[in-house]
mmCIF file of C-alpha atoms in Angstrom:
data_model
loop_
_atom_site.group_PDB
_atom_site.id
_atom_site.type_symbol
_atom_site.label_atom_id
_atom_site.label_comp_id
_atom_site.label_asym_id
_atom_site.label_seq_id
_atom_site.Cartn_x
_atom_site.Cartn_y
_atom_site.Cartn_z
ATOM 1 C CA MET A 176 134.219 171.077 113.636
ATOM 2 C CA LYS A 177 136.180 172.957 111.025
ATOM 3 C CA SER A 178 139.126 173.118 113.365
ATOM 4 C CA MET A 179 139.081 169.286 113.748
ATOM 5 C CA VAL A 180 139.031 168.763 110.029
ATOM 6 C CA LEU A 181 141.829 171.258 109.574
ATOM 7 C CA GLY A 182 143.901 169.497 112.213
ATOM 8 C CA VAL A 183 143.447 166.132 110.566
ATOM 9 C CA LEU A 184 144.499 167.553 107.183
ATOM 10 C CA MET A 185 147.629 169.030 108.705
ATOM 11 C CA VAL A 186 148.570 165.697 110.251
ATOM 12 C CA VAL A 187 148.082 163.898 106.920
ATOM 13 C CA ALA A 188 150.129 166.531 105.097
ATOM 14 C CA ALA A 189 152.947 166.240 107.596
ATOM 15 C CA SER A 190 153.010 162.460 107.247
ATOM 16 C CA SER A 191 153.219 162.747 103.452
ATOM 17 C CA LEU A 192 156.174 165.096 103.697
ATOM 18 C CA GLY A 193 157.960 162.643 105.982
ATOM 19 C CA LEU A 194 157.521 159.805 103.528
ATOM 20 C CA VAL A 195 158.846 161.917 100.666
ATOM 21 C CA ALA A 196 161.883 162.846 102.719
ATOM 22 C CA CYS A 197 162.651 159.200 103.518
ATOM 23 C CA GLY A 198 162.381 158.238 99.864
ATOM 24 C CA GLY A 199 164.859 160.936 98.958
ATOM 25 C CA ASP A 200 167.375 159.618 101.472
ATOM 26 C CA ASP A 201 167.126 156.110 99.972
ATOM 27 C CA ASP A 202 167.823 157.488 96.486
ATOM 28 C CA GLN A 203 170.893 159.341 97.696
ATOM 29 C CA THR A 204 172.185 156.246 99.483
ATOM 30 C CA GLY A 205 171.713 154.047 96.382
ATOM 31 C CA SER A 206 173.483 156.509 94.084
ATOM 32 C CA SER A 207 176.580 156.594 96.311
ATOM 33 C CA THR A 208 177.251 152.776 96.006
ATOM 34 C CA PRO A 209 180.360 152.151 93.776
ATOM 35 C CA ILE A 210 179.736 150.167 90.581
ATOM 36 C CA ILE A 211 182.485 147.809 89.339
ATOM 37 C CA ASP A 212 182.574 147.215 85.620
ATOM 38 C CA VAL A 213 183.651 143.607 84.978
ATOM 39 C CA SER A 214 184.780 143.178 81.387
ATOM 40 C CA PRO A 215 186.297 140.128 79.640
ATOM 41 C CA THR A 216 190.097 139.779 79.620
ATOM 42 C CA ASN A 217 192.020 140.845 76.536
ATOM 43 C CA TYR A 218 194.065 137.599 76.356
ATOM 44 C CA VAL A 219 193.424 133.868 75.892
ATOM 45 C CA THR A 220 194.937 130.918 77.739
ATOM 46 C CA VAL A 221 196.785 128.488 75.449
ATOM 47 C CA ALA A 222 197.436 124.937 76.589
ATOM 48 C CA PRO A 223 201.212 124.166 76.678
ATOM 49 C CA GLU A 224 202.530 121.944 73.910
ATOM 50 C CA PRO A 225 204.075 118.642 74.995
ATOM 51 C CA ALA A 226 207.860 118.729 75.082
ATOM 52 C CA THR A 227 209.594 116.794 72.352
ATOM 53 C CA SER A 228 213.122 115.407 72.579
ATOM 54 C CA PRO A 229 215.408 115.455 69.534
ATOM 55 C CA PRO A 230 216.107 112.044 68.003
ATOM 56 C CA VAL A 231 219.135 110.301 69.450
ATOM 57 C CA THR A 232 221.647 108.982 66.949
ATOM 58 C CA THR A 233 224.331 106.488 67.809
ATOM 59 C CA ALA A 234 227.612 106.492 65.957
ATOM 60 C CA PRO A 235 228.842 103.090 64.758
ATOM 61 C CA ASP A 236 231.385 101.435 66.987
ATOM 62 C CA ALA A 237 234.942 102.164 65.924
ATOM 63 C CA PRO A 238 237.329 99.290 65.175
ATOM 64 C CA GLY A 239 239.033 98.043 68.301
ATOM 65 C CA THR A 240 236.224 99.100 70.647
ATOM 66 C CA ILE A 241 234.409 96.649 72.910
ATOM 67 C CA LEU A 242 230.665 96.215 72.377
ATOM 68 C CA GLN A 243 228.525 97.298 75.317
ATOM 69 C CA TYR A 244 225.481 95.455 73.971
ATOM 70 C CA ASP A 245 224.500 92.528 71.750
ATOM 71 C CA THR A 246 224.502 93.481 68.088
ATOM 72 C CA ASP A 247 223.508 92.024 64.730
ATOM 73 C CA TYR A 248 226.174 91.195 62.159
ATOM 74 C CA THR A 249 225.693 90.358 58.495
ATOM 75 C CA LEU A 250 227.941 87.522 57.351
ATOM 76 C CA GLN A 251 230.436 88.461 54.636
ATOM 77 C CA GLU A 252 232.127 86.320 52.005
ATOM 78 C CA GLY A 253 234.394 83.896 53.854
ATOM 79 C CA ASP A 254 232.348 84.073 57.057
ATOM 80 C CA ASP A 255 229.920 81.535 55.656
ATOM 81 C CA ALA A 256 232.590 78.850 55.325
ATOM 82 C CA TYR A 257 233.625 78.688 58.980
ATOM 83 C CA ALA A 258 231.872 80.038 62.044
ATOM 84 C CA SER A 259 235.262 80.292 63.729
ATOM 85 C CA ASN A 260 236.208 83.053 61.270
ATOM 86 C CA VAL A 261 233.656 85.310 62.904
ATOM 87 C CA TYR A 262 234.277 84.010 66.418
ATOM 88 C CA TYR A 263 237.990 84.802 66.482
ATOM 89 C CA ARG A 264 237.841 87.961 64.410
ATOM 90 C CA TRP A 265 235.320 89.512 66.832
ATOM 91 C CA LYS A 266 237.182 88.096 69.860
ATOM 92 C CA ILE A 267 233.890 86.826 71.264
ATOM 93 C CA PRO A 268 234.269 86.461 75.055
ATOM 94 C CA ILE A 269 232.038 83.422 75.559
ATOM 95 C CA GLU A 270 232.732 79.781 74.671
ATOM 96 C CA PHE A 271 232.494 78.909 70.978
ATOM 97 C CA ALA A 272 229.748 76.335 71.589
ATOM 98 C CA ALA A 273 227.760 78.799 73.734
ATOM 99 C CA TRP A 274 227.929 81.434 71.016
ATOM 100 C CA ILE A 275 226.802 78.927 68.388
ATOM 101 C CA GLU A 276 223.869 77.941 70.611
ATOM 102 C CA MET A 277 223.057 81.635 71.149
ATOM 103 C CA ASN A 278 222.518 81.875 67.390
ATOM 104 C CA GLY A 279 220.308 78.787 67.259
ATOM 105 C CA PHE A 280 222.831 76.372 65.725
ATOM 106 C CA THR A 281 224.489 73.198 66.988
ATOM 107 C CA PHE A 282 228.215 72.558 67.340
ATOM 108 C CA ASP A 283 229.408 68.956 67.092
ATOM 109 C CA ALA A 284 232.556 68.772 69.215
ATOM 110 C CA GLU A 285 233.509 65.398 67.722
ATOM 111 C CA THR A 286 233.584 66.541 64.118
ATOM 112 C CA GLY A 287 234.066 70.272 64.718
ATOM 113 C CA ILE A 288 231.137 71.017 62.407
ATOM 114 C CA VAL A 289 228.496 73.691 63.016
ATOM 115 C CA ALA A 290 225.241 72.294 61.678
ATOM 116 C CA GLY A 291 223.182 74.739 59.643
ATOM 117 C CA TRP A 292 225.701 77.593 59.610
ATOM 118 C CA PRO A 293 224.110 80.161 57.252
ATOM 119 C CA PRO A 294 225.478 81.637 54.011
ATOM 120 C CA ALA A 295 226.862 85.127 53.407
ATOM 121 C CA GLY A 296 224.200 87.821 53.736
ATOM 122 C CA SER A 297 222.561 86.172 56.749
ATOM 123 C CA THR A 298 222.362 87.971 60.100
ATOM 124 C CA ILE A 299 223.764 86.536 63.319
ATOM 125 C CA LYS A 300 224.200 87.787 66.885
ATOM 126 C CA ILE A 301 227.466 89.114 68.304
ATOM 127 C CA PRO A 302 227.372 89.288 72.133
ATOM 128 C CA ALA A 303 228.360 92.208 74.332
ATOM 129 C CA GLY A 304 232.021 92.191 75.281
ATOM 130 C CA SER A 305 233.186 91.323 71.772
ATOM 131 C CA THR A 306 235.760 93.529 70.044
ATOM 132 C CA VAL A 307 234.898 95.271 66.775
ATOM 133 C CA PRO A 308 237.288 93.933 64.087
ATOM 134 C CA GLY A 309 239.802 96.203 62.435
ATOM 135 C CA GLU A 310 242.704 98.373 63.406
ATOM 136 C CA PRO A 311 241.880 101.068 65.966
ATOM 137 C CA PRO A 312 242.614 104.656 64.875
ATOM 138 C CA PRO A 313 246.240 105.653 65.536
ATOM 139 C CA SER A 314 246.870 107.525 68.741
ATOM 140 C CA ALA A 315 248.875 110.706 69.016
ATOM 141 C CA GLY A 316 251.883 108.711 70.210
ATOM 142 C CA THR A 317 254.479 109.611 72.764
ATOM 143 C CA THR A 318 256.839 112.437 71.929
ATOM 144 C CA VAL A 319 260.202 113.120 73.510
ATOM 145 C CA PRO A 320 262.628 116.024 72.973
ATOM 146 C CA ALA A 321 265.097 115.321 70.170
ATOM 147 C CA ASP A 322 268.095 116.103 72.387
ATOM 148 C CA GLY A 323 266.695 114.286 75.410
ATOM 149 C CA SER A 324 266.428 117.488 77.400
ATOM 150 C CA THR A 325 263.432 118.704 79.367
ATOM 151 C CA ASP A 326 264.021 122.446 78.974
ATOM 152 C CA GLY A 327 260.781 123.021 77.093
ATOM 153 C CA THR A 328 262.119 122.822 73.548
ATOM 154 C CA THR A 329 259.470 122.141 70.935
ATOM 155 C CA GLU A 330 261.501 119.875 68.644
ATOM 156 C CA ALA A 331 260.416 116.283 69.212
ATOM 157 C CA THR A 332 260.328 112.878 67.594
ATOM 158 C CA THR A 333 257.576 110.278 67.765
ATOM 159 C CA ALA A 334 258.479 106.851 69.077
ATOM 160 C CA GLU A 335 257.415 104.155 66.624
ATOM 161 C CA THR A 336 257.591 100.395 66.774
ATOM 162 C CA ASP A 337 257.434 98.034 63.818
ATOM 163 C CA PRO A 338 255.050 95.064 64.066
ATOM 164 C CA PRO A 339 256.763 91.691 64.410
ATOM 165 C CA GLU A 340 257.159 89.837 61.160
ATOM 166 C CA THR A 341 255.933 86.289 60.663
ATOM 167 C CA GLU A 342 258.172 84.105 58.563
ATOM 168 C CA ALA A 343 256.517 81.843 56.026
ATOM 169 C CA PRO A 344 257.796 78.338 55.297
ATOM 170 C CA THR A 345 260.550 78.341 52.686
ATOM 171 C CA THR A 346 259.394 76.678 49.480
ATOM 172 C CA THR A 347 261.335 76.020 46.292
ATOM 173 C CA GLY A 348 259.362 74.867 43.272
ATOM 174 C CA SER A 349 258.542 71.168 43.121
ATOM 175 C CA ASP A 350 260.676 70.408 46.182
ATOM 176 C CA CYS A 351 258.051 72.096 48.390
ATOM 177 C CA THR A 352 256.715 69.992 51.229
ATOM 178 C CA PRO A 353 253.594 70.981 53.164
ATOM 179 C CA GLY A 354 254.196 72.242 56.667
ATOM 180 C CA SER A 355 252.057 72.294 59.775
ATOM 181 C CA TYR A 356 250.784 75.030 62.043
ATOM 182 C CA THR A 357 248.934 75.063 65.360
ATOM 183 C CA ILE A 358 246.075 77.543 65.570
ATOM 184 C CA VAL A 359 246.445 80.210 68.251
ATOM 185 C CA GLU A 360 243.982 82.675 69.703
ATOM 186 C CA GLY A 361 242.931 85.288 67.168
ATOM 187 C CA ASP A 362 243.605 83.098 64.120
ATOM 188 C CA TYR A 363 241.094 82.566 61.341
ATOM 189 C CA PRO A 364 241.617 81.060 57.856
ATOM 190 C CA GLY A 365 242.161 84.377 56.097
ATOM 191 C CA LEU A 366 244.747 85.508 58.639
ATOM 192 C CA VAL A 367 246.677 82.219 58.590
ATOM 193 C CA ALA A 368 246.626 82.188 54.788
ATOM 194 C CA GLN A 369 248.050 85.697 54.830
ATOM 195 C CA LYS A 370 250.749 84.703 57.325
ATOM 196 C CA PHE A 371 252.032 81.945 55.049
ATOM 197 C CA ASP A 372 251.345 83.667 51.722
ATOM 198 C CA VAL A 373 248.833 81.120 50.486
ATOM 199 C CA THR A 374 245.225 81.457 49.418
ATOM 200 C CA VAL A 375 242.306 80.532 51.650
ATOM 201 C CA GLY A 376 241.175 78.097 48.958
ATOM 202 C CA ALA A 377 244.531 76.319 49.008
ATOM 203 C CA LEU A 378 244.492 76.221 52.811
ATOM 204 C CA ASN A 379 240.989 74.731 52.837
ATOM 205 C CA ALA A 380 241.884 72.161 50.190
ATOM 206 C CA ALA A 381 244.971 71.048 52.101
ATOM 207 C CA ASN A 382 242.923 70.511 55.253
ATOM 208 C CA GLN A 383 239.906 68.666 53.898
ATOM 209 C CA SER A 384 240.738 65.686 56.096
ATOM 210 C CA THR A 385 242.110 67.653 59.065
ATOM 211 C CA LYS A 386 239.998 66.966 62.136
ATOM 212 C CA TYR A 387 238.367 70.028 63.707
ATOM 213 C CA TYR A 388 239.602 72.253 60.878
ATOM 214 C CA SER A 389 236.087 73.548 60.234
ATOM 215 C CA SER A 390 235.885 74.875 63.797
ATOM 216 C CA PHE A 391 239.329 76.509 63.465
ATOM 217 C CA ALA A 392 239.635 76.267 67.230
ATOM 218 C CA VAL A 393 242.718 77.137 69.252
ATOM 219 C CA GLY A 394 245.114 74.191 69.505
ATOM 220 C CA VAL A 395 244.050 72.472 66.275
ATOM 221 C CA LYS A 396 247.059 71.452 64.155
ATOM 222 C CA ILE A 397 246.515 72.198 60.469
ATOM 223 C CA VAL A 398 248.406 71.683 57.213
ATOM 224 C CA ILE A 399 250.072 74.624 55.485
ATOM 225 C CA PRO A 400 250.170 73.975 51.712
ATOM 226 C CA CYS A 401 253.107 74.796 49.451
#
């Protein structure tokens, strides 16, 4: 009987040792698993700022250049008297009546009057294709060798041409008689007055009864005062 009990105890003891051994193997296996330390990044993500373009500035059109777009123009002294002053000075490429209509006014072809033409200081439209008034900046000009040679000498002269002169009517005191003049393309009251050395006021007064004078259209025959 004692030997049976002893045998049972030995079996139980052996089983316990086996369990302890298995537990030890599990501990060793767990300790050998690599551990990765995940830490927060040391930088932050910043949203990109929207791109901004520098402001675009447009230089004013130089005299003599052709407008690529419609533009506003403020009437000056003298412009308010006759719409044709502006029309011919800007060399507007469309018909006079069409330009007047573009600005919301009415042109009476019978009388040559533009109804409602505004005073100086008012703003009107100048269409694309018109030419900015004024003299264009001088160009470099054409140079030729002074001796006419082409051997590379640096001495040169600039070719120049004098503008044609316009002769005014000859007047002598009280014997002066008014003359006549037919308006051509590019004319306006100030220019014609300058051509004949008279004032715009005198030109206007002499043509109070001249038909179509207010339109100052090409082909109209006007009076040139003394």
